[in-house]
PDB file of C-alpha atoms and ligand atoms in Angstrom:
ATOM      1  CA  MET A   1      -6.721  21.614   4.320  1.00  0.00           C
ATOM      2  CA  PRO A   2      -5.248  19.859   7.350  1.00  0.00           C
ATOM      3  CA  PHE A   3      -5.876  16.389   5.954  1.00  0.00           C
ATOM      4  CA  THR A   4      -3.926  16.866   2.726  1.00  0.00           C
ATOM      5  CA  ALA A   5      -1.009  14.491   2.495  1.00  0.00           C
ATOM      6  CA  ALA A   6       2.375  15.717   1.392  1.00  0.00           C
ATOM      7  CA  THR A   7       3.982  13.630  -1.317  1.00  0.00           C
ATOM      8  CA  THR A   8       7.520  13.479   0.021  1.00  0.00           C
ATOM      9  CA  SER A   9       8.909  10.858   2.356  1.00  0.00           C
ATOM     10  CA  GLU A  10      10.886  11.649   5.448  1.00  0.00           C
ATOM     11  CA  ARG A  11      13.345   9.960   7.718  1.00  0.00           C
ATOM     12  CA  HIS A  12      12.890  10.738  11.376  1.00  0.00           C
ATOM     13  CA  ALA A  13      16.144  11.702  13.030  1.00  0.00           C
ATOM     14  CA  ALA A  14      15.801   9.746  16.285  1.00  0.00           C
ATOM     15  CA  GLU A  15      14.161   6.576  14.926  1.00  0.00           C
ATOM     16  CA  PRO A  16      14.835   4.538  11.815  1.00  0.00           C
ATOM     17  CA  ILE A  17      11.275   4.958  10.598  1.00  0.00           C
ATOM     18  CA  GLU A  18      10.407   5.811   7.051  1.00  0.00           C
ATOM     19  CA  VAL A  19       7.133   7.665   6.501  1.00  0.00           C
ATOM     20  CA  ILE A  20       5.708   7.434   2.985  1.00  0.00           C
ATOM     21  CA  PRO A  21       2.442   9.323   2.465  1.00  0.00           C
ATOM     22  CA  SER A  22       0.039   7.778  -0.034  1.00  0.00           C
ATOM     23  CA  GLY A  23      -0.221  11.101  -1.842  1.00  0.00           C
ATOM     24  CA  ARG A  24      -3.989  10.839  -1.417  1.00  0.00           C
ATOM     25  CA  ALA A  25      -6.209  12.724   1.024  1.00  0.00           C
ATOM     26  CA  LEU A  26      -5.349  10.180   3.732  1.00  0.00           C
ATOM     27  CA  GLY A  27      -3.144   7.154   4.224  1.00  0.00           C
ATOM     28  CA  VAL A  28       0.547   6.612   4.836  1.00  0.00           C
ATOM     29  CA  GLU A  29       2.942   3.696   4.839  1.00  0.00           C
ATOM     30  CA  VAL A  30       5.439   3.399   7.660  1.00  0.00           C
ATOM     31  CA  ARG A  31       8.505   1.285   6.909  1.00  0.00           C
ATOM     32  CA  GLY A  32      11.352  -0.001   8.984  1.00  0.00           C
ATOM     33  CA  ILE A  33       9.467  -1.302  11.994  1.00  0.00           C
ATOM     34  CA  ASP A  34       8.765  -4.665  13.533  1.00  0.00           C
ATOM     35  CA  LEU A  35       5.604  -4.328  15.617  1.00  0.00           C
ATOM     36  CA  THR A  36       6.765  -6.982  18.065  1.00  0.00           C
ATOM     37  CA  LYS A  37       9.827  -4.890  18.951  1.00  0.00           C
ATOM     38  CA  LEU A  38       8.660  -1.318  18.743  1.00  0.00           C
ATOM     39  CA  GLY A  39      10.394   1.088  21.148  1.00  0.00           C
ATOM     40  CA  ASP A  40       8.455   3.797  22.969  1.00  0.00           C
ATOM     41  CA  ALA A  41       9.855   6.632  20.868  1.00  0.00           C
ATOM     42  CA  ALA A  42       9.004   4.837  17.633  1.00  0.00           C
ATOM     43  CA  PHE A  43       5.546   4.040  18.955  1.00  0.00           C
ATOM     44  CA  ALA A  44       4.972   7.706  19.858  1.00  0.00           C
ATOM     45  CA  ARG A  45       6.068   8.690  16.350  1.00  0.00           C
ATOM     46  CA  LEU A  46       3.710   6.111  14.845  1.00  0.00           C
ATOM     47  CA  ILE A  47       0.781   7.594  16.771  1.00  0.00           C
ATOM     48  CA  GLN A  48       1.711  11.085  15.614  1.00  0.00           C
ATOM     49  CA  VAL A  49       1.787   9.896  11.991  1.00  0.00           C
ATOM     50  CA  TRP A  50      -1.520   8.072  12.503  1.00  0.00           C
ATOM     51  CA  HIS A  51      -3.190  11.250  13.738  1.00  0.00           C
ATOM     52  CA  GLN A  52      -1.884  13.168  10.767  1.00  0.00           C
ATOM     53  CA  TYR A  53      -2.797  10.662   8.037  1.00  0.00           C
ATOM     54  CA  SER A  54      -5.684   8.733   9.706  1.00  0.00           C
ATOM     55  CA  VAL A  55      -4.708   5.374   8.149  1.00  0.00           C
ATOM     56  CA  VAL A  56      -1.311   3.722   8.539  1.00  0.00           C
ATOM     57  CA  LEU A  57      -0.058   0.725   6.573  1.00  0.00           C
ATOM     58  CA  ILE A  58       2.765  -1.395   7.968  1.00  0.00           C
ATOM     59  CA  ARG A  59       3.870  -4.245   5.717  1.00  0.00           C
ATOM     60  CA  ASN A  60       5.830  -7.457   6.191  1.00  0.00           C
ATOM     61  CA  GLN A  61       4.740  -8.294   9.736  1.00  0.00           C
ATOM     62  CA  ARG A  62       4.510 -11.811  11.185  1.00  0.00           C
ATOM     63  CA  LEU A  63       2.175 -11.581  14.151  1.00  0.00           C
ATOM     64  CA  SER A  64       0.494 -14.222  16.258  1.00  0.00           C
ATOM     65  CA  ASP A  65      -2.943 -13.328  17.638  1.00  0.00           C
ATOM     66  CA  GLN A  66      -1.280 -12.610  20.991  1.00  0.00           C
ATOM     67  CA  GLU A  67       1.224 -10.269  19.342  1.00  0.00           C
ATOM     68  CA  LEU A  68      -1.556  -8.513  17.446  1.00  0.00           C
ATOM     69  CA  ILE A  69      -3.403  -8.029  20.736  1.00  0.00           C
ATOM     70  CA  ALA A  70      -0.247  -6.883  22.540  1.00  0.00           C
ATOM     71  CA  PHE A  71       0.485  -4.236  19.905  1.00  0.00           C
ATOM     72  CA  SER A  72      -3.173  -3.133  19.833  1.00  0.00           C
ATOM     73  CA  ARG A  73      -3.231  -2.711  23.633  1.00  0.00           C
ATOM     74  CA  ARG A  74      -0.536  -0.073  23.383  1.00  0.00           C
ATOM     75  CA  LEU A  75      -3.201   2.198  21.881  1.00  0.00           C
ATOM     76  CA  GLY A  76      -5.654   1.564  24.716  1.00  0.00           C
ATOM     77  CA  ASP A  77      -8.069  -1.007  26.125  1.00  0.00           C
ATOM     78  CA  LEU A  78      -9.635  -3.256  23.521  1.00  0.00           C
ATOM     79  CA  ASP A  79     -13.306  -3.738  22.782  1.00  0.00           C
ATOM     80  CA  TRP A  80     -14.531  -7.262  22.376  1.00  0.00           C
ATOM     81  CA  ALA A  81     -15.314  -8.136  18.798  1.00  0.00           C
ATOM     82  CA  PRO A  82     -18.930  -8.334  17.656  1.00  0.00           C
ATOM     83  CA  ILE A  83     -20.187 -11.899  17.975  1.00  0.00           C
ATOM     84  CA  GLN A  84     -20.435 -13.949  14.791  1.00  0.00           C
ATOM     85  CA  GLU A  85     -23.797 -14.006  13.017  1.00  0.00           C
ATOM     86  CA  THR A  86     -24.098 -17.650  14.120  1.00  0.00           C
ATOM     87  CA  GLY A  87     -23.798 -16.590  17.777  1.00  0.00           C
ATOM     88  CA  ARG A  88     -20.352 -18.080  18.245  1.00  0.00           C
ATOM     89  CA  ARG A  89     -17.168 -16.333  19.263  1.00  0.00           C
ATOM     90  CA  PHE A  90     -14.611 -16.167  16.508  1.00  0.00           C
ATOM     91  CA  VAL A  91     -11.612 -17.331  18.487  1.00  0.00           C
ATOM     92  CA  GLU A  92     -12.326 -19.176  21.717  1.00  0.00           C
ATOM     93  CA  GLY A  93     -10.409 -17.527  24.541  1.00  0.00           C
ATOM     94  CA  LEU A  94      -9.567 -14.408  22.493  1.00  0.00           C
ATOM     95  CA  PRO A  95     -12.732 -12.262  22.462  1.00  0.00           C
ATOM     96  CA  GLU A  96     -10.680  -9.289  21.212  1.00  0.00           C
ATOM     97  CA  ILE A  97     -10.130 -10.868  17.804  1.00  0.00           C
ATOM     98  CA  TYR A  98     -12.678 -10.345  15.044  1.00  0.00           C
ATOM     99  CA  ILE A  99     -12.172 -12.540  12.009  1.00  0.00           C
ATOM    100  CA  VAL A 100     -13.038 -11.180   8.586  1.00  0.00           C
ATOM    101  CA  SER A 101     -13.139 -14.132   6.230  1.00  0.00           C
ATOM    102  CA  ASN A 102     -15.083 -15.979   3.559  1.00  0.00           C
ATOM    103  CA  VAL A 103     -13.569 -19.342   4.538  1.00  0.00           C
ATOM    104  CA  LYS A 104     -15.955 -22.052   5.716  1.00  0.00           C
ATOM    105  CA  VAL A 105     -15.097 -25.041   7.869  1.00  0.00           C
ATOM    106  CA  ASN A 106     -17.699 -27.812   7.911  1.00  0.00           C
ATOM    107  CA  GLY A 107     -20.092 -25.428   6.178  1.00  0.00           C
ATOM    108  CA  GLU A 108     -19.753 -22.750   8.845  1.00  0.00           C
ATOM    109  CA  PRO A 109     -18.007 -19.433   8.169  1.00  0.00           C
ATOM    110  CA  ILE A 110     -14.930 -18.867  10.327  1.00  0.00           C
ATOM    111  CA  GLY A 111     -15.406 -15.099  10.052  1.00  0.00           C
ATOM    112  CA  SER A 112     -17.639 -12.236   8.976  1.00  0.00           C
ATOM    113  CA  LEU A 113     -18.443 -10.295   5.824  1.00  0.00           C
ATOM    114  CA  GLY A 114     -18.306 -13.190   3.334  1.00  0.00           C
ATOM    115  CA  ASP A 115     -16.927 -12.495  -0.158  1.00  0.00           C
ATOM    116  CA  GLY A 116     -19.288  -9.740  -1.286  1.00  0.00           C
ATOM    117  CA  GLU A 117     -18.877  -6.003  -1.152  1.00  0.00           C
ATOM    118  CA  ALA A 118     -18.710  -4.451   2.318  1.00  0.00           C
ATOM    119  CA  VAL A 119     -20.264  -1.014   1.955  1.00  0.00           C
ATOM    120  CA  TRP A 120     -18.817   2.215   3.382  1.00  0.00           C
ATOM    121  CA  HIS A 121     -18.936   2.227   7.172  1.00  0.00           C
ATOM    122  CA  THR A 122     -17.284   3.055  10.453  1.00  0.00           C
ATOM    123  CA  ASP A 123     -16.775   0.148  12.862  1.00  0.00           C
ATOM    124  CA  MET A 124     -19.225  -0.310  15.727  1.00  0.00           C
ATOM    125  CA  SER A 125     -20.508   3.265  15.745  1.00  0.00           C
ATOM    126  CA  TYR A 126     -23.810   1.857  17.062  1.00  0.00           C
ATOM    127  CA  LEU A 127     -22.074   1.917  20.483  1.00  0.00           C
ATOM    128  CA  GLU A 128     -22.384   4.977  22.747  1.00  0.00           C
ATOM    129  CA  VAL A 129     -18.575   5.114  22.752  1.00  0.00           C
ATOM    130  CA  PRO A 130     -17.380   3.564  19.476  1.00  0.00           C
ATOM    131  CA  PRO A 131     -13.819   2.216  19.067  1.00  0.00           C
ATOM    132  CA  LYS A 132     -11.261   4.907  18.300  1.00  0.00           C
ATOM    133  CA  ALA A 133      -9.125   2.601  16.190  1.00  0.00           C
ATOM    134  CA  SER A 134      -9.375  -0.619  14.259  1.00  0.00           C
ATOM    135  CA  ILE A 135      -6.361  -2.733  13.389  1.00  0.00           C
ATOM    136  CA  LEU A 136      -6.682  -5.207  10.541  1.00  0.00           C
ATOM    137  CA  TYR A 137      -3.967  -7.770   9.849  1.00  0.00           C
ATOM    138  CA  SER A 138      -3.913  -9.965   6.757  1.00  0.00           C
ATOM    139  CA  LEU A 139      -3.171 -13.686   6.934  1.00  0.00           C
ATOM    140  CA  GLU A 140      -4.480 -14.848   3.547  1.00  0.00           C
ATOM    141  CA  VAL A 141      -5.459 -12.693   0.579  1.00  0.00           C
ATOM    142  CA  PRO A 142      -7.040 -13.516  -2.778  1.00  0.00           C
ATOM    143  CA  PRO A 143      -4.922 -13.001  -5.907  1.00  0.00           C
ATOM    144  CA  LEU A 144      -7.355 -10.337  -7.093  1.00  0.00           C
ATOM    145  CA  GLY A 145     -10.055  -8.194  -5.469  1.00  0.00           C
ATOM    146  CA  GLY A 146     -10.960  -7.702  -1.831  1.00  0.00           C
ATOM    147  CA  ASN A 147      -9.214  -4.321  -1.798  1.00  0.00           C
ATOM    148  CA  THR A 148     -10.129  -2.005   1.067  1.00  0.00           C
ATOM    149  CA  SER A 149     -10.710   1.712   0.538  1.00  0.00           C
ATOM    150  CA  PHE A 150     -10.669   4.404   3.186  1.00  0.00           C
ATOM    151  CA  CYS A 151     -12.154   7.889   3.000  1.00  0.00           C
ATOM    152  CA  THR A 152     -11.478  11.014   5.041  1.00  0.00           C
ATOM    153  CA  MET A 153     -14.400  12.453   6.939  1.00  0.00           C
ATOM    154  CA  TYR A 154     -12.341  15.632   7.513  1.00  0.00           C
ATOM    155  CA  GLY A 155     -12.029  16.159   3.778  1.00  0.00           C
ATOM    156  CA  ILE A 156     -15.655  15.327   3.107  1.00  0.00           C
ATOM    157  CA  TYR A 157     -16.856  17.772   5.755  1.00  0.00           C
ATOM    158  CA  GLU A 158     -14.569  20.470   4.453  1.00  0.00           C
ATOM    159  CA  ALA A 159     -15.868  19.992   0.894  1.00  0.00           C
ATOM    160  CA  LEU A 160     -19.517  20.523   1.789  1.00  0.00           C
ATOM    161  CA  PRO A 161     -20.976  23.803   0.542  1.00  0.00           C
ATOM    162  CA  GLN A 162     -21.403  26.334   3.345  1.00  0.00           C
ATOM    163  CA  THR A 163     -25.199  26.231   2.957  1.00  0.00           C
ATOM    164  CA  LEU A 164     -25.155  22.485   3.610  1.00  0.00           C
ATOM    165  CA  LYS A 165     -22.807  22.908   6.580  1.00  0.00           C
ATOM    166  CA  ASP A 166     -25.263  25.434   7.994  1.00  0.00           C
ATOM    167  CA  ARG A 167     -28.206  23.064   7.466  1.00  0.00           C
ATOM    168  CA  ILE A 168     -26.561  20.194   9.322  1.00  0.00           C
ATOM    169  CA  ALA A 169     -25.037  22.187  12.182  1.00  0.00           C
ATOM    170  CA  GLY A 170     -26.383  20.862  15.480  1.00  0.00           C
ATOM    171  CA  LEU A 171     -28.089  17.788  13.978  1.00  0.00           C
ATOM    172  CA  LYS A 172     -27.796  14.372  15.577  1.00  0.00           C
ATOM    173  CA  ILE A 173     -27.621  11.082  13.716  1.00  0.00           C
ATOM    174  CA  LYS A 174     -28.743   7.623  14.745  1.00  0.00           C
ATOM    175  CA  HIS A 175     -26.084   4.984  13.979  1.00  0.00           C
ATOM    176  CA  ASP A 176     -27.813   1.681  13.357  1.00  0.00           C
ATOM    177  CA  GLY A 177     -26.807  -1.582  15.014  1.00  0.00           C
ATOM    178  CA  THR A 178     -28.976  -3.943  12.960  1.00  0.00           C
ATOM    179  CA  TYR A 179     -26.888  -4.789   9.914  1.00  0.00           C
ATOM    180  CA  ASN A 180     -23.154  -5.132   9.407  1.00  0.00           C
ATOM    181  CA  SER A 181     -21.426  -3.794   6.297  1.00  0.00           C
ATOM    182  CA  GLY A 182     -21.854  -7.105   4.479  1.00  0.00           C
ATOM    183  CA  GLY A 183     -25.624  -6.805   4.902  1.00  0.00           C
ATOM    184  CA  TYR A 184     -25.821  -9.535   7.571  1.00  0.00           C
ATOM    185  CA  VAL A 185     -28.086  -9.105  10.610  1.00  0.00           C
ATOM    186  CA  ARG A 186     -26.044  -8.823  13.788  1.00  0.00           C
ATOM    187  CA  GLN A 187     -26.291 -11.533  16.407  1.00  0.00           C
ATOM    188  CA  GLY A 188     -29.262 -11.196  18.787  1.00  0.00           C
ATOM    189  CA  VAL A 189     -30.943  -8.399  16.782  1.00  0.00           C
ATOM    190  CA  THR A 190     -34.475  -8.548  15.361  1.00  0.00           C
ATOM    191  CA  PRO A 191     -34.143  -7.048  11.900  1.00  0.00           C
ATOM    192  CA  THR A 192     -36.083  -3.891  11.209  1.00  0.00           C
ATOM    193  CA  ASP A 193     -35.834  -1.290   8.492  1.00  0.00           C
ATOM    194  CA  ASP A 194     -37.307   1.501  10.589  1.00  0.00           C
ATOM    195  CA  PRO A 195     -34.276   3.499  11.728  1.00  0.00           C
ATOM    196  CA  ARG A 196     -36.333   5.324  14.345  1.00  0.00           C
ATOM    197  CA  THR A 197     -36.867   2.139  16.368  1.00  0.00           C
ATOM    198  CA  SER A 198     -33.830   0.033  15.437  1.00  0.00           C
ATOM    199  CA  PRO A 199     -31.063  -0.496  18.021  1.00  0.00           C
ATOM    200  CA  GLY A 200     -28.185   1.938  17.838  1.00  0.00           C
ATOM    201  CA  ALA A 201     -26.651   5.085  19.254  1.00  0.00           C
ATOM    202  CA  VAL A 202     -27.217   8.775  18.622  1.00  0.00           C
ATOM    203  CA  HIS A 203     -24.159  10.935  17.910  1.00  0.00           C
ATOM    204  CA  PRO A 204     -23.592  14.488  16.635  1.00  0.00           C
ATOM    205  CA  LEU A 205     -23.520  14.592  12.824  1.00  0.00           C
ATOM    206  CA  VAL A 206     -20.538  16.932  12.861  1.00  0.00           C
ATOM    207  CA  CYS A 207     -17.851  16.167  15.428  1.00  0.00           C
ATOM    208  CA  THR A 208     -14.489  17.498  16.486  1.00  0.00           C
ATOM    209  CA  HIS A 209     -11.715  14.942  16.632  1.00  0.00           C
ATOM    210  CA  PRO A 210     -10.453  14.816  20.234  1.00  0.00           C
ATOM    211  CA  ASP A 211      -6.782  14.462  19.252  1.00  0.00           C
ATOM    212  CA  THR A 212      -6.407  16.593  16.124  1.00  0.00           C
ATOM    213  CA  GLY A 213      -9.109  19.173  16.857  1.00  0.00           C
ATOM    214  CA  TRP A 214     -10.250  18.925  13.199  1.00  0.00           C
ATOM    215  CA  ARG A 215     -13.946  18.969  12.290  1.00  0.00           C
ATOM    216  CA  MET A 216     -15.442  15.979  10.546  1.00  0.00           C
ATOM    217  CA  LEU A 217     -18.699  14.537   9.305  1.00  0.00           C
ATOM    218  CA  TYR A 218     -19.782  11.471  11.271  1.00  0.00           C
ATOM    219  CA  LEU A 219     -21.991   9.256   9.101  1.00  0.00           C
ATOM    220  CA  GLY A 220     -21.276   5.705  10.343  1.00  0.00           C
ATOM    221  CA  ARG A 221     -23.136   3.859   7.593  1.00  0.00           C
ATOM    222  CA  ARG A 222     -26.034   4.623   5.281  1.00  0.00           C
ATOM    223  CA  ARG A 223     -28.467   1.790   5.939  1.00  0.00           C
ATOM    224  CA  ASN A 224     -30.984   2.607   8.693  1.00  0.00           C
ATOM    225  CA  ALA A 225     -29.302   5.922   9.478  1.00  0.00           C
ATOM    226  CA  TYR A 226     -31.654   8.630  10.720  1.00  0.00           C
ATOM    227  CA  LEU A 227     -31.343  12.327  11.451  1.00  0.00           C
ATOM    228  CA  VAL A 228     -33.079  12.660  14.772  1.00  0.00           C
ATOM    229  CA  GLY A 229     -36.201  14.819  14.848  1.00  0.00           C
ATOM    230  CA  LEU A 230     -36.671  15.017  11.074  1.00  0.00           C
ATOM    231  CA  GLU A 231     -39.451  13.401   9.070  1.00  0.00           C
ATOM    232  CA  LEU A 232     -38.117  10.103   7.730  1.00  0.00           C
ATOM    233  CA  ALA A 233     -38.306  11.289   4.107  1.00  0.00           C
ATOM    234  CA  GLU A 234     -36.564  14.538   4.973  1.00  0.00           C
ATOM    235  CA  SER A 235     -33.863  12.659   6.886  1.00  0.00           C
ATOM    236  CA  ASP A 236     -33.310  10.267   3.963  1.00  0.00           C
ATOM    237  CA  ALA A 237     -33.084  13.124   1.450  1.00  0.00           C
ATOM    238  CA  LEU A 238     -30.537  15.037   3.520  1.00  0.00           C
ATOM    239  CA  LEU A 239     -28.512  11.889   4.206  1.00  0.00           C
ATOM    240  CA  ASP A 240     -28.496  11.042   0.488  1.00  0.00           C
ATOM    241  CA  GLU A 241     -27.212  14.533  -0.238  1.00  0.00           C
ATOM    242  CA  LEU A 242     -24.393  14.118   2.280  1.00  0.00           C
ATOM    243  CA  TRP A 243     -23.588  10.605   1.076  1.00  0.00           C
ATOM    244  CA  SER A 244     -23.266  11.870  -2.507  1.00  0.00           C
ATOM    245  CA  PHE A 245     -19.883  13.280  -1.406  1.00  0.00           C
ATOM    246  CA  VAL A 246     -18.601  10.003  -0.001  1.00  0.00           C
ATOM    247  CA  ASP A 247     -17.899   8.163  -3.251  1.00  0.00           C
ATOM    248  CA  ARG A 248     -15.821  10.957  -4.756  1.00  0.00           C
ATOM    249  CA  PRO A 249     -12.400   9.504  -5.500  1.00  0.00           C
ATOM    250  CA  GLU A 250     -10.510  12.543  -4.210  1.00  0.00           C
ATOM    251  CA  PHE A 251     -11.438  11.653  -0.622  1.00  0.00           C
ATOM    252  CA  ALA A 252     -10.304   8.033  -0.753  1.00  0.00           C
ATOM    253  CA  TRP A 253      -7.253   5.815  -0.700  1.00  0.00           C
ATOM    254  CA  GLU A 254      -7.456   2.206  -1.847  1.00  0.00           C
ATOM    255  CA  HIS A 255      -5.295  -0.466  -0.301  1.00  0.00           C
ATOM    256  CA  VAL A 256      -4.319  -3.617  -2.198  1.00  0.00           C
ATOM    257  CA  TRP A 257      -3.494  -6.233   0.408  1.00  0.00           C
ATOM    258  CA  ARG A 258      -0.479  -8.503   0.716  1.00  0.00           C
ATOM    259  CA  VAL A 259      -0.035 -11.164   3.366  1.00  0.00           C
ATOM    260  CA  GLY A 260       1.556  -9.629   6.479  1.00  0.00           C
ATOM    261  CA  ASP A 261       0.034  -6.169   6.006  1.00  0.00           C
ATOM    262  CA  LEU A 262      -1.273  -4.438   9.086  1.00  0.00           C
ATOM    263  CA  VAL A 263      -3.528  -1.424   8.646  1.00  0.00           C
ATOM    264  CA  LEU A 264      -4.318   0.810  11.588  1.00  0.00           C
ATOM    265  CA  TRP A 265      -7.153   3.240  10.955  1.00  0.00           C
ATOM    266  CA  ASP A 266      -8.665   6.039  12.943  1.00  0.00           C
ATOM    267  CA  ASN A 267     -12.234   4.886  13.270  1.00  0.00           C
ATOM    268  CA  ARG A 268     -13.517   8.346  14.213  1.00  0.00           C
ATOM    269  CA  CYS A 269     -12.531  10.339  11.144  1.00  0.00           C
ATOM    270  CA  THR A 270     -12.593   7.715   8.379  1.00  0.00           C
ATOM    271  CA  MET A 271     -14.935   5.200   6.812  1.00  0.00           C
ATOM    272  CA  HIS A 272     -13.923   2.108   4.849  1.00  0.00           C
ATOM    273  CA  ARG A 273     -15.372  -0.278   2.307  1.00  0.00           C
ATOM    274  CA  ARG A 274     -14.230  -3.529   0.699  1.00  0.00           C
ATOM    275  CA  ASP A 275     -14.575  -4.815  -2.855  1.00  0.00           C
ATOM    276  CA  ALA A 276     -16.062  -8.212  -3.537  1.00  0.00           C
ATOM    277  CA  PHE A 277     -13.719 -11.004  -4.577  1.00  0.00           C
ATOM    278  CA  ASP A 278     -13.828 -14.456  -6.176  1.00  0.00           C
ATOM    279  CA  PRO A 279     -15.707 -16.755  -3.767  1.00  0.00           C
ATOM    280  CA  SER A 280     -13.426 -19.646  -4.673  1.00  0.00           C
ATOM    281  CA  SER A 281     -10.365 -17.846  -3.279  1.00  0.00           C
ATOM    282  CA  ARG A 282      -9.561 -17.500   0.417  1.00  0.00           C
ATOM    283  CA  ARG A 283      -9.250 -14.298   2.409  1.00  0.00           C
ATOM    284  CA  VAL A 284      -8.479 -14.337   6.145  1.00  0.00           C
ATOM    285  CA  MET A 285      -7.937 -11.198   8.231  1.00  0.00           C
ATOM    286  CA  HIS A 286      -7.784 -10.742  11.993  1.00  0.00           C
ATOM    287  CA  ARG A 287      -8.952  -7.469  13.521  1.00  0.00           C
ATOM    288  CA  THR A 288      -8.793  -5.789  16.904  1.00  0.00           C
ATOM    289  CA  GLN A 289     -10.675  -2.685  17.947  1.00  0.00           C
ATOM    290  CA  VAL A 290      -9.414  -0.143  20.472  1.00  0.00           C
ATOM    291  CA  LYS A 291     -11.969   1.374  22.822  1.00  0.00           C
ATOM    292  CA  GLY A 292     -12.805   5.025  22.403  1.00  0.00           C
ATOM    293  CA  GLU A 293     -12.145   7.292  25.325  1.00  0.00           C
ATOM    294  CA  GLN A 294     -15.186   9.520  25.070  1.00  0.00           C
ATOM    295  CA  ARG A 295     -18.487   9.866  23.283  1.00  0.00           C
ATOM    296  CA  PRO A 296     -18.184  11.563  19.906  1.00  0.00           C
ATOM    297  CA  SER A 297     -18.845  15.291  20.297  1.00  0.00           C
TER     298      SER A 297
HETATM  299  C1  LIG B 301     -13.251  -4.460   9.102  1.00  0.00           C
HETATM  300  C2  LIG B 301     -13.706  -4.393   7.699  1.00  0.00           C
HETATM  301  C3  LIG B 301     -13.034  -4.918   5.476  1.00  0.00           C
HETATM  302  C4  LIG B 301     -12.002  -5.759   4.847  1.00  0.00           C
HETATM  303  O1  LIG B 301     -12.376  -5.281   9.401  1.00  0.00           O
HETATM  304  O2  LIG B 301     -13.739  -3.671   9.918  1.00  0.00           O
HETATM  305  O3  LIG B 301     -14.632  -3.696   7.403  1.00  0.00           O
HETATM  306  O4  LIG B 301     -11.314  -5.297   3.980  1.00  0.00           O
HETATM  307  N1  LIG B 301     -12.983  -5.103   6.850  1.00  0.00           N
HETATM  308  O5  LIG B 301     -11.880  -6.912   5.244  1.00  0.00           O
HETATM  309 MN1  LIG B 302     -15.215  -2.490   9.159  1.00  0.00          MN
END
């Protein structure tokens, strides 16, 4: 079980970095670093830890948007954020920043996803080459709720019965680009609920992670997903069967946010979801997304 986290912490000899696994199937906290002053050796160690645990939490940061972008660029070129449902850019002049927020100014949301549940998903997998990483940084958090959970697609694949693994081997899945995880229609898209004709990208249903070499299930999101070549009903039944594994608590780690938390997740081998929260409280997060280097395969 390559994804299984050890429960002990370690102190790396060369760098003053503390690595504290969540004890869950994925997720780790790294302590003792300031992301604005991270040396190359510490950065290399961080990437190693990220590959091993898929999701890394770094607390107590104070980052400007430019510093968030500068750190994110160390992982690779950045994708531009999806455009707001209203058609506007989130931050003028900084197309890399995606704002996740329920806050409204003059009646207009400053960000995406509102205050409701965001269902399990992978970011922007409707692209031919989806981002390899997402980096979410918290500026304002509600006193309660709005927690974000992550699940391991390595662990979920590994847990499938062999007969199911055999049935899905070689299948391709359409990742829909119509709706975001909050249920909102993406900018410029005509909504449709026929996954065979909706915009999106087709990827292998089972992929090998290019850095770890581990096999994983690649589901993207449930709504409007389609297993290419199958009858719609057959595709939906098989997808429902696969998705029945996703909500099992043993595959997930839940993060309770504090201001100044930065979470870096591997967008290829994890999915995430967010709980709803009290609409009268404020939640403001800024996200970057690092371009993938190759099509999922
Ligand atoms: C995201 C996302 C959920 C959250 O930033 O990609 O899905 O917890 N965010 O805000
Ligand atoms: Mn997301």
